[in-house]
mmCIF file of C-alpha atoms in Angstrom:
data_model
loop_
_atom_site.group_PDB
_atom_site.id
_atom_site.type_symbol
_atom_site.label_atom_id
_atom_site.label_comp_id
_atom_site.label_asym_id
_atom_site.label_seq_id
_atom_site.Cartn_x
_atom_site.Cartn_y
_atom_site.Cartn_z
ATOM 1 C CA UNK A 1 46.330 83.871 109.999
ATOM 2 C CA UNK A 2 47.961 84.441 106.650
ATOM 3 C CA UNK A 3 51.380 86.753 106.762
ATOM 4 C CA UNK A 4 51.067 89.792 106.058
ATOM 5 C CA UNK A 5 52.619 90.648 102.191
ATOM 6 C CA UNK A 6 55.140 93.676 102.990
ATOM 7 C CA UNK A 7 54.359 96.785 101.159
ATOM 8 C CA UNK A 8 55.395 97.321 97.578
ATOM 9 C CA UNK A 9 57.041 100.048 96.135
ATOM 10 C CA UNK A 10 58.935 101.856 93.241
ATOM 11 C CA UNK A 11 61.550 104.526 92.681
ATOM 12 C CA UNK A 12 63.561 105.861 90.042
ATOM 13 C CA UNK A 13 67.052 107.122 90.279
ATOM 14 C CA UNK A 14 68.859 110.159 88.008
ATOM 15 C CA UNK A 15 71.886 108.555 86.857
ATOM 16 C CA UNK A 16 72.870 112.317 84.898
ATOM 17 C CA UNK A 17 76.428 113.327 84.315
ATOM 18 C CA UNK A 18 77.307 109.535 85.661
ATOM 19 C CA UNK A 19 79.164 107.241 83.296
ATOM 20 C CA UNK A 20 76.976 104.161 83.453
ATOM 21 C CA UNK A 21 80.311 102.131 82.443
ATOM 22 C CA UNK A 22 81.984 103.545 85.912
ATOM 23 C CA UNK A 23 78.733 102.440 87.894
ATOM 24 C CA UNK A 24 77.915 99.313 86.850
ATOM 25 C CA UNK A 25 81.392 97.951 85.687
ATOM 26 C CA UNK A 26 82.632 96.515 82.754
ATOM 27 C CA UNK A 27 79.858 94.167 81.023
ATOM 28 C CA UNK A 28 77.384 95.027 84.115
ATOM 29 C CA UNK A 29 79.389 93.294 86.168
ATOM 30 C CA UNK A 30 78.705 95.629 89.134
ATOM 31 C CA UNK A 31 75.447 95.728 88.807
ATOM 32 C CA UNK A 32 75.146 92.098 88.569
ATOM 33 C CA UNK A 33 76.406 91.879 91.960
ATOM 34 C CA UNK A 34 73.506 94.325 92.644
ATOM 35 C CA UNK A 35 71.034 92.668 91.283
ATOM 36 C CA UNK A 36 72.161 89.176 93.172
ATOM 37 C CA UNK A 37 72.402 90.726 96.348
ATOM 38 C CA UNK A 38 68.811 92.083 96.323
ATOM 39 C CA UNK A 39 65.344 90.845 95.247
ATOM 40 C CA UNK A 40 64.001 93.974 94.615
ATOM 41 C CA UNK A 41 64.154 94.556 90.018
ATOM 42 C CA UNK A 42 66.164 96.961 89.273
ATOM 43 C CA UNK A 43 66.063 98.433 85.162
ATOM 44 C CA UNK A 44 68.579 100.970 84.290
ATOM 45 C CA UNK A 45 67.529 102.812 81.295
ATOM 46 C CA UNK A 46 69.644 105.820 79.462
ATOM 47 C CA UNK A 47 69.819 107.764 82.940
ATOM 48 C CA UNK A 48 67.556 106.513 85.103
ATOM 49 C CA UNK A 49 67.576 103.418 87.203
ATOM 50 C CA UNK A 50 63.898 101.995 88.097
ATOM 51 C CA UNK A 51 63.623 100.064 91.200
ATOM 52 C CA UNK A 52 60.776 97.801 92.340
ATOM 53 C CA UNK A 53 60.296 95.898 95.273
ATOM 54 C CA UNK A 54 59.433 95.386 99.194
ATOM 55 C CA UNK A 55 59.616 99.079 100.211
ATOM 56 C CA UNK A 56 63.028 98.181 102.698
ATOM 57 C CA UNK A 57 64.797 96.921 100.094
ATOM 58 C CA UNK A 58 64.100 99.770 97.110
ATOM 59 C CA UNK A 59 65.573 102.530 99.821
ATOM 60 C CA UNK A 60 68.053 100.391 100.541
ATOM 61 C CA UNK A 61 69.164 99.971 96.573
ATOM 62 C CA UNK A 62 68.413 104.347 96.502
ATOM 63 C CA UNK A 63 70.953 104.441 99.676
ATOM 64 C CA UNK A 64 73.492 102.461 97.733
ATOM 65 C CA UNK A 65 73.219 103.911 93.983
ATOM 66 C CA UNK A 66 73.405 107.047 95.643
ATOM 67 C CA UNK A 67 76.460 106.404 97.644
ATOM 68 C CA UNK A 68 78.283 105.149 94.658
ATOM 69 C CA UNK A 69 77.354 107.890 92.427
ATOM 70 C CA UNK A 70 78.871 109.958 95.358
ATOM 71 C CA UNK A 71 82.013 108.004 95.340
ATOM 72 C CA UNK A 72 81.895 108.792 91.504
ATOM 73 C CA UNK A 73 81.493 112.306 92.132
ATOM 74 C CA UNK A 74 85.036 112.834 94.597
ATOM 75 C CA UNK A 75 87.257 111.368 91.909
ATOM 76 C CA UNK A 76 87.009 107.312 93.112
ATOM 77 C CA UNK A 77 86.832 104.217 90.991
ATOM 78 C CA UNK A 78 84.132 101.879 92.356
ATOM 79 C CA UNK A 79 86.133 98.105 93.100
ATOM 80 C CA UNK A 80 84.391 95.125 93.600
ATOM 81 C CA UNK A 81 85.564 95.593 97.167
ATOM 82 C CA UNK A 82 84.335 98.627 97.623
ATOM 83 C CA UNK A 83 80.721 97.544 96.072
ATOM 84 C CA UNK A 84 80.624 94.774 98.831
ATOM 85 C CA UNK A 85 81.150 96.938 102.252
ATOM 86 C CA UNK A 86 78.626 99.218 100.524
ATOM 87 C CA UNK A 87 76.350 96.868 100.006
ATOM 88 C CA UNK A 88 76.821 95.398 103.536
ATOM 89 C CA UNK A 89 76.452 99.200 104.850
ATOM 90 C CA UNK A 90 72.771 99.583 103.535
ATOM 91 C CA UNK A 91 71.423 96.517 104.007
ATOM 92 C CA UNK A 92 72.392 97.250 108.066
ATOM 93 C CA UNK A 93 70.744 100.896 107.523
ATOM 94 C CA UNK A 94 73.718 102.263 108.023
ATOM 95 C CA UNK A 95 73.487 104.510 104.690
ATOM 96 C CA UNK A 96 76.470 104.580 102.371
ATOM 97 C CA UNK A 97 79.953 105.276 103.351
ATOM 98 C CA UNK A 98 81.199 107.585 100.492
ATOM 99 C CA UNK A 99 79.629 110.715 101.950
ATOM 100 C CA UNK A 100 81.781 109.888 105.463
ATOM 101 C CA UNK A 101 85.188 109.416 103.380
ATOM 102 C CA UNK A 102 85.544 112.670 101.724
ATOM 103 C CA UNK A 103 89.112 113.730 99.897
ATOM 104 C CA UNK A 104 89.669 115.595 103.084
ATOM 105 C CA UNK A 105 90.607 112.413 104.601
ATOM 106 C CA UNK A 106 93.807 111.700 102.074
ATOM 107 C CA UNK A 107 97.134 111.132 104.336
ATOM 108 C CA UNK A 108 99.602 113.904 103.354
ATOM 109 C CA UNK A 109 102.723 112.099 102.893
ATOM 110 C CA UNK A 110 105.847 111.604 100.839
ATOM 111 C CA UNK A 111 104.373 108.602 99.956
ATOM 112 C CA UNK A 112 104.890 106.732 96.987
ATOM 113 C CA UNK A 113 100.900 107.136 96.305
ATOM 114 C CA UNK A 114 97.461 108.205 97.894
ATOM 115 C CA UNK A 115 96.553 106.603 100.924
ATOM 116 C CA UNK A 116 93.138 106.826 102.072
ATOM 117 C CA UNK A 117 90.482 105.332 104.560
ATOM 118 C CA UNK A 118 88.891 102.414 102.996
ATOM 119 C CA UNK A 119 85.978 101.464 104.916
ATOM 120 C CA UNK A 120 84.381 103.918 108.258
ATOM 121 C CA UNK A 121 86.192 102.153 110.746
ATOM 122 C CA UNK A 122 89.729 103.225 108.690
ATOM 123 C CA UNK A 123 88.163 106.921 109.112
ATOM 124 C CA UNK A 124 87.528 106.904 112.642
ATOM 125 C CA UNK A 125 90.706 105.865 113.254
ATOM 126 C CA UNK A 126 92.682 108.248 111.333
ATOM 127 C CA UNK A 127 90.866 111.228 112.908
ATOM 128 C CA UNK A 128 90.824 109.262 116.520
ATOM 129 C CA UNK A 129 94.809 109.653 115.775
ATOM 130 C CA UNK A 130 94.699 113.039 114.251
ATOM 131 C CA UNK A 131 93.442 114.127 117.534
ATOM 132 C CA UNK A 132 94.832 112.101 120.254
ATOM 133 C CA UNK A 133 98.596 111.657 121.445
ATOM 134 C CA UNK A 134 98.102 108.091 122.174
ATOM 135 C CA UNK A 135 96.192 105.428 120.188
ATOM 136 C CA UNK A 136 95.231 101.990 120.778
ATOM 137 C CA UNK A 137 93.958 100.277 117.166
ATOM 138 C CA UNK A 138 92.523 96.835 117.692
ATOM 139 C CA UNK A 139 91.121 94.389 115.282
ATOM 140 C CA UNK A 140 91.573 91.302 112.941
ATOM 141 C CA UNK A 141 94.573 91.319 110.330
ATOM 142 C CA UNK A 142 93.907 93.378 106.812
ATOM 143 C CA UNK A 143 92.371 96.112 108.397
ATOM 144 C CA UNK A 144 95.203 98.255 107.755
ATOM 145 C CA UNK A 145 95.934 98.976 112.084
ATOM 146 C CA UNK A 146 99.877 99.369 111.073
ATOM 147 C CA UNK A 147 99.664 100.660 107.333
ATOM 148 C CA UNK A 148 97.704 103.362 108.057
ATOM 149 C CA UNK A 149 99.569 104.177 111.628
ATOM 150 C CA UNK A 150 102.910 103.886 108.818
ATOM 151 C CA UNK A 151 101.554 106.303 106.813
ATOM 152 C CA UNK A 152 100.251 108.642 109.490
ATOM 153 C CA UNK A 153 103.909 108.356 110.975
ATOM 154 C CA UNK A 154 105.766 109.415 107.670
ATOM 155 C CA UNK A 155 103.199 112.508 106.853
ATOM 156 C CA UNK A 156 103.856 114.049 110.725
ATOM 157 C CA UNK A 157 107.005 113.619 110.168
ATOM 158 C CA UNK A 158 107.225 115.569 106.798
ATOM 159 C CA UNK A 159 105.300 118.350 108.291
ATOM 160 C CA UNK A 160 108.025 118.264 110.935
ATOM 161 C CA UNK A 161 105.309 117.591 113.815
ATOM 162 C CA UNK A 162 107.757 114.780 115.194
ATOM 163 C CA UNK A 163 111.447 114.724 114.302
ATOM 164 C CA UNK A 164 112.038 111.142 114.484
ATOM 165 C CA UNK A 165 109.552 107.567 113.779
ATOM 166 C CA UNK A 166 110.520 104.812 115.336
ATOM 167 C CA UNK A 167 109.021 101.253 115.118
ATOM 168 C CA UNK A 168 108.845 99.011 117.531
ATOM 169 C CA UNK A 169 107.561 95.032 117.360
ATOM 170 C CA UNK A 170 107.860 92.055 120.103
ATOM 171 C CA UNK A 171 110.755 90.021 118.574
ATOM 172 C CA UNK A 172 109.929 87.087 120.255
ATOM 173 C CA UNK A 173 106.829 85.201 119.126
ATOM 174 C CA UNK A 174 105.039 81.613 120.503
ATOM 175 C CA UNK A 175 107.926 81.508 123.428
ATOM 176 C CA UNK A 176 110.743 81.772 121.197
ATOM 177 C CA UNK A 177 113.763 83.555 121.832
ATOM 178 C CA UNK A 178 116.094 85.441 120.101
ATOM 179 C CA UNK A 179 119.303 83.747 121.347
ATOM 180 C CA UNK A 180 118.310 80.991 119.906
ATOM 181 C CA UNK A 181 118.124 81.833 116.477
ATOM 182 C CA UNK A 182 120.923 81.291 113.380
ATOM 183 C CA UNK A 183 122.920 84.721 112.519
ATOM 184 C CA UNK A 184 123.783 88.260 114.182
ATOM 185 C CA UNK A 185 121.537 90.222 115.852
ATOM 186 C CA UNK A 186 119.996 91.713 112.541
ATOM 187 C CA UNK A 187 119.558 88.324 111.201
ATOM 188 C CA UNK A 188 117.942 87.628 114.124
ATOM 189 C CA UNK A 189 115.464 90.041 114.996
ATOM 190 C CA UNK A 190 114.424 91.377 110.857
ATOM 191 C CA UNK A 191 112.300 88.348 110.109
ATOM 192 C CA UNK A 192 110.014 90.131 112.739
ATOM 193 C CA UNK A 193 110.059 92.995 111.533
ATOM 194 C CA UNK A 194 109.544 92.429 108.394
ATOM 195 C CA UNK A 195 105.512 93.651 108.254
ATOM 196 C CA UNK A 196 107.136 96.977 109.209
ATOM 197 C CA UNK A 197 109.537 97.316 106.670
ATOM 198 C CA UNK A 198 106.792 95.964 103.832
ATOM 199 C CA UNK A 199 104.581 98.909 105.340
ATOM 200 C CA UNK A 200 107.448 101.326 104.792
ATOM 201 C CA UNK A 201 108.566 100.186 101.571
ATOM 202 C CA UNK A 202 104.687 100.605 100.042
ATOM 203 C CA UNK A 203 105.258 104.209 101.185
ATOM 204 C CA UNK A 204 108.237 105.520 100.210
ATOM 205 C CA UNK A 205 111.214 104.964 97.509
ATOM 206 C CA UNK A 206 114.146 102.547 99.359
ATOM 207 C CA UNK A 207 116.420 104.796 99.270
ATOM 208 C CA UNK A 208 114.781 107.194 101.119
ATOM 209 C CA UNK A 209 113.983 104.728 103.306
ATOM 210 C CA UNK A 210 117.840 103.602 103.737
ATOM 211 C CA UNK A 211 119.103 107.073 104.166
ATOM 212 C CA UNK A 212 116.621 108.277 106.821
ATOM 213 C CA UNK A 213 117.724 104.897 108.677
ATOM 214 C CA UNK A 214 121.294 105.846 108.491
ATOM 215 C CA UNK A 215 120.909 109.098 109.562
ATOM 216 C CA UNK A 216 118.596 107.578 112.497
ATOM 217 C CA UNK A 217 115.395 109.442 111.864
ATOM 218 C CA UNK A 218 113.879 105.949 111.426
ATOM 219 C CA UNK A 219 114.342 103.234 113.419
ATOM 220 C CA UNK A 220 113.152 99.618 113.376
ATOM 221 C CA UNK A 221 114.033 97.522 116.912
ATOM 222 C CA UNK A 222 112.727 95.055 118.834
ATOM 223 C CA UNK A 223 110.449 95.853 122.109
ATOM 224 C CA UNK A 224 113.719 94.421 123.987
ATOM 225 C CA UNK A 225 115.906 97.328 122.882
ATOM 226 C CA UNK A 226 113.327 100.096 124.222
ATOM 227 C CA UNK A 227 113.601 99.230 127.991
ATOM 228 C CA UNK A 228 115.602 102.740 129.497
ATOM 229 C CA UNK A 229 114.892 105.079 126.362
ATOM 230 C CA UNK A 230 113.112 107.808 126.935
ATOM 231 C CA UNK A 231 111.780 109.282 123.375
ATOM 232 C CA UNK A 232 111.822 113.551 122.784
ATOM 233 C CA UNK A 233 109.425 114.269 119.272
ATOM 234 C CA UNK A 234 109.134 110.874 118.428
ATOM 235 C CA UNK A 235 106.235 108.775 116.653
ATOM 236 C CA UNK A 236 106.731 105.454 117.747
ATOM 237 C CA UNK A 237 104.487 102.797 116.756
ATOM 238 C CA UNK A 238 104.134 99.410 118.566
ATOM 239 C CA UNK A 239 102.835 96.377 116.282
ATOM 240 C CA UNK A 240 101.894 93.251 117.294
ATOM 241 C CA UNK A 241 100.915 94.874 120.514
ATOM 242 C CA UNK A 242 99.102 91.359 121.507
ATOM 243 C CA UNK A 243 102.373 89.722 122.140
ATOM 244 C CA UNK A 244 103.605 91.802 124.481
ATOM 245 C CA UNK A 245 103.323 90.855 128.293
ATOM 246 C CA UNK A 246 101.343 93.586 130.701
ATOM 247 C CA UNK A 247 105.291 94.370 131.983
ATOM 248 C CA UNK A 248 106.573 95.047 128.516
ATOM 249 C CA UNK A 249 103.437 97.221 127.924
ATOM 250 C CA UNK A 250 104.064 99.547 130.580
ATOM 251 C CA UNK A 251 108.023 99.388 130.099
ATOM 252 C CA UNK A 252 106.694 100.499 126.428
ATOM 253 C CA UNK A 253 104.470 103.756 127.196
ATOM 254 C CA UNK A 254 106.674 104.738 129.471
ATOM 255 C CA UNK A 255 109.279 105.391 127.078
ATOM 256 C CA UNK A 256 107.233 108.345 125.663
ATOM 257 C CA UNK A 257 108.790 112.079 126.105
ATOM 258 C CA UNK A 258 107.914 115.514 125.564
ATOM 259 C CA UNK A 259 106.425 116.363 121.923
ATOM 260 C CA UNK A 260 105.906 112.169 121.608
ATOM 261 C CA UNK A 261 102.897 110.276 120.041
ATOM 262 C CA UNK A 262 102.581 106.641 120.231
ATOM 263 C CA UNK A 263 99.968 103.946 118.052
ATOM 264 C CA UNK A 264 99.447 100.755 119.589
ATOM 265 C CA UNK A 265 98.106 98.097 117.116
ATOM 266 C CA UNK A 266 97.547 94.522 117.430
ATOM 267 C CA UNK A 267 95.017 91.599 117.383
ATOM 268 C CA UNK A 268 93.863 90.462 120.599
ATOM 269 C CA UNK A 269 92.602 87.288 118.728
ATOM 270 C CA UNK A 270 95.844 86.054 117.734
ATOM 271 C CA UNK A 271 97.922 86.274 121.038
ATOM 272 C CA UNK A 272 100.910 84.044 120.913
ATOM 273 C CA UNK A 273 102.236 84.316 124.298
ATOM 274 C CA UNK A 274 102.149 81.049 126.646
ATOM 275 C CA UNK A 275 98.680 80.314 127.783
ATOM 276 C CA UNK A 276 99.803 81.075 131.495
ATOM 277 C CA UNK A 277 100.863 84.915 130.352
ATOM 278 C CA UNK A 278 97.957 87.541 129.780
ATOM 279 C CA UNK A 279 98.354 89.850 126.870
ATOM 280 C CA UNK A 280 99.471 93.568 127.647
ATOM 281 C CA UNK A 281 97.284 94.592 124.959
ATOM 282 C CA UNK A 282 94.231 92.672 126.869
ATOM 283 C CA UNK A 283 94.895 94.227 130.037
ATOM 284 C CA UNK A 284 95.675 97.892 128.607
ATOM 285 C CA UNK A 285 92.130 98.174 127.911
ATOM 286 C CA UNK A 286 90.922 98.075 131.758
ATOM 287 C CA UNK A 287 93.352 100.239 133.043
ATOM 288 C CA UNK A 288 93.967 103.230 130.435
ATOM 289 C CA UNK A 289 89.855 103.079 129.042
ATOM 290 C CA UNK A 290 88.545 106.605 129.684
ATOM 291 C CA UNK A 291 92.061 108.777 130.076
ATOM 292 C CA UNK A 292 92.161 111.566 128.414
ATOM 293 C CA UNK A 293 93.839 111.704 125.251
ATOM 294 C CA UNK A 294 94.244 107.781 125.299
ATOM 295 C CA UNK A 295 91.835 106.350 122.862
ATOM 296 C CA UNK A 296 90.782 102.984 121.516
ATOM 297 C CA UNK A 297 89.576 102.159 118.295
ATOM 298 C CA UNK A 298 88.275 98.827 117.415
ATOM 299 C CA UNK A 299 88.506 97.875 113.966
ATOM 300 C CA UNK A 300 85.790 94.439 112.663
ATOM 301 C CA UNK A 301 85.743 92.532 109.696
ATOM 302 C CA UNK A 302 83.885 94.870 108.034
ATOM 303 C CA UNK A 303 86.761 97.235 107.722
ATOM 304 C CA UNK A 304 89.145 93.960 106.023
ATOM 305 C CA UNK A 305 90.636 95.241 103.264
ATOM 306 C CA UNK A 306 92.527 92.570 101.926
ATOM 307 C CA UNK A 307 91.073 89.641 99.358
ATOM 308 C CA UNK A 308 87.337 89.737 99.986
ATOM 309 C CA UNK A 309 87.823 86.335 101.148
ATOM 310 C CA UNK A 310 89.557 87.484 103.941
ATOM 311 C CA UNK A 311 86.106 88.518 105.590
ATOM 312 C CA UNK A 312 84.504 85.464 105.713
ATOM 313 C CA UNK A 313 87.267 83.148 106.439
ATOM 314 C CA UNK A 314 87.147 85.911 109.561
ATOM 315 C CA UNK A 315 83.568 85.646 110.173
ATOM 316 C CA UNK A 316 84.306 81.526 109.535
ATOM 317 C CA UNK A 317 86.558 81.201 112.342
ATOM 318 C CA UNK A 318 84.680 83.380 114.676
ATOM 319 C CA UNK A 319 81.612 81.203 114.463
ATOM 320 C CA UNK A 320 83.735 77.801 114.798
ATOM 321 C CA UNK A 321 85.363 79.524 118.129
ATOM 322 C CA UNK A 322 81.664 80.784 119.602
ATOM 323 C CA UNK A 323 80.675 77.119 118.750
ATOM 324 C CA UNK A 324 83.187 75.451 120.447
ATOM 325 C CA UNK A 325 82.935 77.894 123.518
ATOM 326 C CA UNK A 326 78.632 76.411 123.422
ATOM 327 C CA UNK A 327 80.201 72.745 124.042
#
């Protein structure tokens, strides 16, 4: 029995009071990327945009030019990065994600720009911290897990919800130790924290930055230094959470006081501890899922935000580990 030919179909878009030039790039290069990622024709005349093709894929290509004339709309450029998760976000009938990251969802912050949600998973987990004390972000790297908790840290801290932000990372990495290592103990311990003090520095002017250090309203230390602190007001972020032994974990929450929030980030595929060690961030997840106002977001690929790339060397290396788990 002959297949049966899916159902045809054609719709036209209003394009009015949209510069074409935003929406389809420079030289159509946008909508080339349209146009390759679909088989349905698409014609975009004066201001209308014709589409024609299997009926799935035309209100799929209506989902999208309608979320980006949306983004268009609430002040946004469109970015080739952008185009790509929105593109990915149809085609999985998920509907564009412009209309779920309104301008309500800027960080206010000193910061040294805007920062915003990039992708639905970034949203979630800005209001999952917005309304929860503690906060458990897991997911691949460029996802944003500690830039975002940074800049969530530094705007409740200018609206004096918090009066001190301290960040916290496991100085010792693939069963290295600390004593080991060339210099004093700063020497020693700021190559690790280096990712925090990038996050920082994207955020606010250095010498802000030094001052509120001197006058110990930040703080940047090792996971070793928090064992018998307990923290009053304080947002304390712990990075690199996957690295941390189910002893240190504990040791860690523990530390939290009255008028304290805490984000936990980290990516449980990337544990460097010895093989015979289980990850505290692994384990967390049995014991604290369900408490109230504990909460765990899980961040994917999708929600990458770094070099496009990034993504599918992700989704690369996940398929070479399932494969290798078959034989």
């Amino acid at each position: 029995m002959a297949s049966e030919t899916p159902s045809k179909t054609s719709k036209t878009i209003s394009i009015e009071d949209i510069d074409p030039r935003l929406l389809f790039g420079q030289n159509h290069v946008y909508l080339r990327v349209i146009e390759r990622s679909f088989r349905a024709a698409i014609i975009a005349r004066g201001e209308q945009i014709m589409i024609e093709g299997d009926r799935e894929e035309v209100d799929q290509l209506v989902d999208l030019f309608e979320d980006l004339t949306i983004r268009l709309k609430n002040g946004d450029y469109i970015t080739d990065q952008y185009l790509h998760y929105a593109i990915e976000m149809v085609r999985e009938g998920k509907g564009g994600p412009a209309a779920m990251m309104s301008d309500e969802t800027q960080i206010n912050s000193i910061l040294k720009r805007k920062v915003r949600p990039k992708t639905v998973g970034q949203k979630l987990y800005i209001d999952t911290i917005e309304e929860n004390d503690i906060v458990f972000s897991i997911g691949p790297a460029g996802t944003g897990k500690t830039y975002l908790a940074v800049a969530m840290a530094i705007a409740a801290l200018k609206e004096k919800r918090v009066k001190r932000l301290v960040l916290v990372r496991p100085a010792v990495e693939a069963g290295e130790s600390l004593g080991f290592l060339p210099g004093d103990i700063r020497a020693k311990v700021d190559p690790y924290l280096r990712p925090v003090y990038d996050a920082l520095h994207e955020m606010m002017p250095a010498e802000k930055i030094k001052k509120l250090i001197e006058l110990g309203v930040i703080e940047i230390v090792p996971l070793a230094f928090m064992r018998g602190r307990t923290l009053n007001n304080t947002f304390v972020i712990l990075d690199e959470a996957q690295n941390t032994t189910p002893a240190q974990m504990k040791m860690f929450l523990t530390r939290l006081g009255e008028g304290s929030r805490a984000i936990i980030t980290g990516d449980i595929t990337q544990i460097d501890l010895d093989k015979n060690k289980m990850s505290g961030l692994v384990l967390i997840q049995r014991i604290l899922k369900g408490t109230n106002g504990i909460e765990f977001v899980y961040l994917t690929d999708k929600d990458v935000v770094r070099h496009r790339l990034v993504q599918k060397i992700l989704r690369a290396y996940e398929r070479y580990e399932k494969k290798r788990k078959r034989e």
